[in-house]
């Protein structure tokens, strides 16, 4: 089985009903793309975003879920609720959640298992801080996050990994292609299903750097924050992944 490129947008706590015209704007580019396209809007917009995707090549995902199926967890949403709202994927362990909500690797693993149970594909985020990279510990840190965050039920390992160096998220800084290539190779070596698991790069991916990053062997797509809020920028990143019509048949 070959891996298909995935271009995923993370709207974070941005967007509104008025922003849903984004889907009509991106649909023609998504139709031609040699990639799967995913948008993760805030939970409040998920059902409407899913409707806006109907008949297009795009899918929608959540930005987080609770590890429990239901219960007294005010403000949280379960994986099954995301699924019912139309999600196919859920981002888990994003560095902003690890920092803002103190999420541990163990919690990310529990959420990933809940997502799989609900039929969602978990997009598990890992990445080192600037201090960890400068100390030469980037691969060690990411390897330990992976070991502790991946779900334990290997018979259902449909998942996506997103390598997002924390210092590159929302800063305009991007890891060098050499560092991204080395990290993605190191991640792949540590995956239970190395040949079929998609590994995305995230961290200030923009129209101007997308092609260089996406052309790396072990980079199977991108997780895009800021540049996924503008349909023109996101479309340009999708185009950097190539068109179906460019495929050799
Ligand atoms: C992200 O939020 O996952 C992200 C990579 O953000 P940005 O592209 O803005 O750096």
Short mmCIF file of C-alpha atoms and ligand atoms in Angstrom, two decimals:
data_model
loop_
_atom_site.label_atom_id
_atom_site.label_comp_id
_atom_site.label_asym_id
_atom_site.label_seq_id
_atom_site.Cartn_x
_atom_site.Cartn_y
_atom_site.Cartn_z
CA UNK A 1 0.00 0.00 0.00
CA UNK A 2 1.38 3.42 -0.92
CA UNK A 3 1.00 6.52 1.17
CA UNK A 4 -1.15 9.30 -0.19
CA UNK A 5 -0.17 12.91 0.40
CA UNK A 6 -2.32 14.70 2.97
CA UNK A 7 -2.57 18.49 3.13
CA UNK A 8 -4.31 19.40 6.37
CA UNK A 9 -5.34 22.84 7.61
CA UNK A 10 -5.67 23.68 11.28
CA UNK A 11 -7.83 26.77 11.76
CA UNK A 12 -7.18 26.75 15.53
CA UNK A 13 -9.57 29.21 17.30
CA UNK A 14 -10.26 31.13 14.09
CA UNK A 15 -13.06 31.20 11.57
CA UNK A 16 -16.78 31.85 11.60
CA UNK A 17 -19.82 30.88 9.57
CA UNK A 18 -18.90 33.75 7.24
CA UNK A 19 -15.54 32.05 6.56
CA UNK A 20 -17.12 28.87 5.16
CA UNK A 21 -16.96 30.28 1.61
CA UNK A 22 -13.36 28.99 1.91
CA UNK A 23 -14.62 25.51 0.92
CA UNK A 24 -16.14 26.67 -2.38
CA UNK A 25 -12.97 28.63 -3.13
CA UNK A 26 -10.65 25.65 -2.51
CA UNK A 27 -12.86 22.89 -4.01
CA UNK A 28 -11.65 23.22 -7.64
CA UNK A 29 -7.99 23.01 -6.57
CA UNK A 30 -8.75 20.10 -4.24
CA UNK A 31 -10.49 18.26 -7.12
CA UNK A 32 -7.34 18.43 -9.23
CA UNK A 33 -4.92 17.71 -6.40
CA UNK A 34 -2.83 14.60 -6.12
CA UNK A 35 -3.51 14.69 -2.38
CA UNK A 36 -6.16 14.26 0.28
CA UNK A 37 -7.33 17.58 1.70
CA UNK A 38 -8.45 18.04 5.29
CA UNK A 39 -9.61 21.14 7.15
CA UNK A 40 -9.88 21.17 10.94
CA UNK A 41 -12.11 24.10 11.91
CA UNK A 42 -13.24 24.90 15.47
CA UNK A 43 -15.74 22.32 16.76
CA UNK A 44 -18.61 24.82 16.49
CA UNK A 45 -18.17 24.96 12.70
CA UNK A 46 -17.57 21.27 12.09
CA UNK A 47 -21.06 20.20 11.00
CA UNK A 48 -21.49 23.20 8.71
CA UNK A 49 -17.99 22.73 7.30
CA UNK A 50 -18.79 19.06 6.66
CA UNK A 51 -21.90 20.11 4.72
CA UNK A 52 -19.85 22.66 2.79
CA UNK A 53 -17.52 19.80 1.75
CA UNK A 54 -20.29 17.57 0.42
CA UNK A 55 -19.51 16.54 -3.12
CA UNK A 56 -15.96 17.91 -2.93
CA UNK A 57 -12.66 16.13 -2.39
CA UNK A 58 -12.22 17.80 0.98
CA UNK A 59 -12.80 16.37 4.42
CA UNK A 60 -13.04 17.90 7.86
CA UNK A 61 -11.51 17.00 11.21
CA UNK A 62 -11.54 18.02 14.85
CA UNK A 63 -8.72 19.79 16.68
CA UNK A 64 -8.96 17.70 19.85
CA UNK A 65 -11.24 15.21 21.58
CA UNK A 66 -11.75 13.87 25.08
CA UNK A 67 -10.48 10.38 25.89
CA UNK A 68 -13.85 9.34 27.36
CA UNK A 69 -16.88 8.33 25.31
CA UNK A 70 -19.24 10.59 27.30
CA UNK A 71 -19.72 11.95 30.80
CA UNK A 72 -19.23 14.91 33.10
CA UNK A 73 -16.53 16.77 31.16
CA UNK A 74 -17.84 20.31 30.75
CA UNK A 75 -16.63 21.99 27.60
CA UNK A 76 -15.16 18.87 26.01
CA UNK A 77 -16.27 16.87 22.97
CA UNK A 78 -15.86 13.14 22.44
CA UNK A 79 -14.43 11.46 19.36
CA UNK A 80 -17.87 10.00 18.55
CA UNK A 81 -19.38 13.51 18.65
CA UNK A 82 -16.77 14.72 16.16
CA UNK A 83 -17.52 11.72 13.97
CA UNK A 84 -21.25 12.42 14.13
CA UNK A 85 -20.60 16.05 13.13
CA UNK A 86 -18.85 14.78 10.00
CA UNK A 87 -15.17 14.54 11.00
CA UNK A 88 -12.89 11.90 9.50
CA UNK A 89 -9.75 12.87 11.46
CA UNK A 90 -8.81 14.54 14.73
CA UNK A 91 -5.62 16.43 15.58
CA UNK A 92 -4.24 15.26 18.94
CA UNK A 93 -1.36 16.45 21.10
CA UNK A 94 -0.87 19.73 19.23
CA UNK A 95 1.87 21.68 21.02
CA UNK A 96 -0.64 24.43 21.84
CA UNK A 97 -2.77 21.88 23.71
CA UNK A 98 0.29 20.35 25.35
CA UNK A 99 1.31 23.88 26.51
CA UNK A 100 -2.10 25.47 27.23
CA UNK A 101 -3.77 22.42 28.77
CA UNK A 102 -0.79 20.48 30.12
CA UNK A 103 -1.54 17.47 27.92
CA UNK A 104 0.85 14.58 28.54
CA UNK A 105 1.91 11.87 26.11
CA UNK A 106 -0.19 9.40 28.10
CA UNK A 107 -3.28 11.56 27.64
CA UNK A 108 -2.58 11.91 23.93
CA UNK A 109 -2.33 8.11 23.69
CA UNK A 110 -5.67 7.71 25.50
CA UNK A 111 -7.28 10.23 23.15
CA UNK A 112 -5.79 8.48 20.11
CA UNK A 113 -7.25 5.18 21.28
CA UNK A 114 -10.64 6.85 21.76
CA UNK A 115 -10.42 8.36 18.27
CA UNK A 116 -9.66 4.99 16.69
CA UNK A 117 -12.56 3.42 18.59
CA UNK A 118 -14.87 6.08 17.14
CA UNK A 119 -13.61 5.52 13.60
CA UNK A 120 -11.54 8.69 13.38
CA UNK A 121 -7.98 8.90 12.11
CA UNK A 122 -5.81 10.48 14.83
CA UNK A 123 -3.26 13.05 13.64
CA UNK A 124 -0.74 12.83 16.46
CA UNK A 125 1.54 15.86 16.82
CA UNK A 126 5.09 15.62 18.11
CA UNK A 127 7.93 18.13 18.10
CA UNK A 128 10.81 19.54 20.07
CA UNK A 129 11.26 22.99 21.64
CA UNK A 130 13.99 25.37 20.53
CA UNK A 131 16.05 24.57 23.65
CA UNK A 132 15.78 20.85 22.97
CA UNK A 133 16.92 21.31 19.36
CA UNK A 134 19.80 23.57 20.38
CA UNK A 135 20.87 20.97 22.93
CA UNK A 136 21.03 18.37 20.13
CA UNK A 137 18.13 16.43 21.69
CA UNK A 138 15.46 16.88 18.98
CA UNK A 139 15.35 13.27 17.80
CA UNK A 140 15.56 11.87 21.33
CA UNK A 141 12.64 14.09 22.46
CA UNK A 142 10.44 13.24 19.48
CA UNK A 143 11.25 9.52 19.80
CA UNK A 144 10.16 9.60 23.42
CA UNK A 145 6.92 11.48 22.58
CA UNK A 146 6.17 8.90 19.89
CA UNK A 147 6.89 5.93 22.15
CA UNK A 148 4.49 7.29 24.77
CA UNK A 149 1.75 8.81 22.58
CA UNK A 150 1.08 6.14 19.95
CA UNK A 151 -1.95 3.95 20.59
CA UNK A 152 -1.30 0.48 21.92
CA UNK A 153 -3.76 -1.45 19.75
CA UNK A 154 -1.58 -2.15 16.72
CA UNK A 155 -4.27 -4.03 14.80
CA UNK A 156 -5.98 -0.71 14.07
CA UNK A 157 -3.06 1.55 13.36
CA UNK A 158 -4.63 3.90 10.84
CA UNK A 159 -3.01 7.08 11.99
CA UNK A 160 -1.08 10.12 10.86
CA UNK A 161 1.95 11.65 12.57
CA UNK A 162 2.62 15.38 12.33
CA UNK A 163 6.17 16.50 13.10
CA UNK A 164 5.84 20.09 14.24
CA UNK A 165 8.93 21.68 15.80
CA UNK A 166 7.37 23.90 18.47
CA UNK A 167 9.66 26.83 17.63
CA UNK A 168 8.46 26.80 14.01
CA UNK A 169 4.71 26.97 14.74
CA UNK A 170 3.24 30.37 13.94
CA UNK A 171 6.67 32.02 14.03
CA UNK A 172 7.49 32.22 10.32
CA UNK A 173 10.55 30.04 11.07
CA UNK A 174 10.77 26.71 9.26
CA UNK A 175 13.07 23.79 9.97
CA UNK A 176 15.71 23.30 7.26
CA UNK A 177 14.95 20.64 4.68
CA UNK A 178 17.95 18.68 5.98
CA UNK A 179 16.60 18.70 9.55
CA UNK A 180 13.09 17.82 8.39
CA UNK A 181 14.43 14.94 6.26
CA UNK A 182 16.50 13.59 9.16
CA UNK A 183 13.63 13.85 11.62
CA UNK A 184 11.06 12.23 9.32
CA UNK A 185 13.45 9.36 8.63
CA UNK A 186 13.99 8.94 12.37
CA UNK A 187 10.22 8.99 12.99
CA UNK A 188 9.55 6.44 10.26
CA UNK A 189 12.12 4.04 11.74
CA UNK A 190 10.18 4.12 14.99
CA UNK A 191 6.67 3.51 13.63
CA UNK A 192 4.94 0.16 13.97
CA UNK A 193 3.59 0.54 10.41
CA UNK A 194 6.41 2.47 8.73
CA UNK A 195 5.40 1.88 5.14
CA UNK A 196 1.79 2.97 5.43
CA UNK A 197 1.83 5.73 8.07
CA UNK A 198 1.69 9.28 6.75
CA UNK A 199 4.14 11.70 8.36
CA UNK A 200 3.26 15.36 7.90
CA UNK A 201 5.52 18.34 8.48
CA UNK A 202 4.05 21.38 10.22
CA UNK A 203 5.58 24.69 11.20
CA UNK A 204 5.11 27.85 9.11
CA UNK A 205 4.39 25.97 5.88
CA UNK A 206 3.61 28.59 3.23
CA UNK A 207 3.18 28.73 -0.54
CA UNK A 208 6.86 29.71 -0.82
CA UNK A 209 8.34 26.71 1.04
CA UNK A 210 5.73 24.00 0.49
CA UNK A 211 7.25 22.47 -2.63
CA UNK A 212 10.71 22.02 -1.11
CA UNK A 213 9.26 20.41 2.02
CA UNK A 214 6.74 18.20 0.19
CA UNK A 215 9.38 16.91 -2.20
CA UNK A 216 11.30 15.19 0.62
CA UNK A 217 11.03 11.39 0.55
CA UNK A 218 9.63 10.88 4.03
CA UNK A 219 7.37 13.94 4.05
CA UNK A 220 3.87 12.76 3.17
CA UNK A 221 2.11 16.07 3.49
CA UNK A 222 1.74 19.17 5.62
CA UNK A 223 -0.17 20.38 8.66
CA UNK A 224 -0.78 24.05 7.98
CA UNK A 225 -1.90 26.62 10.55
CA UNK A 226 -1.84 30.30 9.57
CA UNK A 227 -1.70 29.71 5.83
CA UNK A 228 -4.83 27.52 5.97
CA UNK A 229 -6.95 30.54 6.86
CA UNK A 230 -6.62 32.12 3.41
CA UNK A 231 -8.06 30.10 0.55
CA UNK A 232 -5.45 31.48 -1.88
CA UNK A 233 -2.49 30.47 0.30
CA UNK A 234 -3.96 27.08 1.16
CA UNK A 235 -4.75 26.43 -2.52
CA UNK A 236 -1.17 27.28 -3.46
CA UNK A 237 0.11 24.78 -0.86
CA UNK A 238 -2.24 22.11 -2.27
CA UNK A 239 -0.92 22.86 -5.76
CA UNK A 240 2.63 22.37 -4.49
CA UNK A 241 1.67 18.74 -3.80
CA UNK A 242 1.08 18.24 -7.53
CA UNK A 243 -1.96 17.64 -9.73
CA UNK A 244 -3.61 14.38 -10.70
CA UNK A 245 -3.08 15.33 -14.34
CA UNK A 246 0.70 15.36 -13.74
CA UNK A 247 0.69 11.70 -12.68
CA UNK A 248 2.45 9.27 -14.98
CA UNK A 249 -0.15 6.68 -15.98
C1 LIG B 1 -0.07 24.37 13.34
O1 LIG B 1 -0.89 25.03 13.95
O2 LIG B 1 -0.12 23.14 13.41
C2 LIG B 1 0.91 25.06 12.53
C3 LIG B 1 1.84 24.35 11.94
O3 LIG B 1 0.80 26.43 12.44
P1 LIG B 1 1.59 27.40 11.41
O4 LIG B 1 1.50 26.79 10.04
O5 LIG B 1 0.90 28.70 11.51
O6 LIG B 1 3.02 27.45 11.88
#
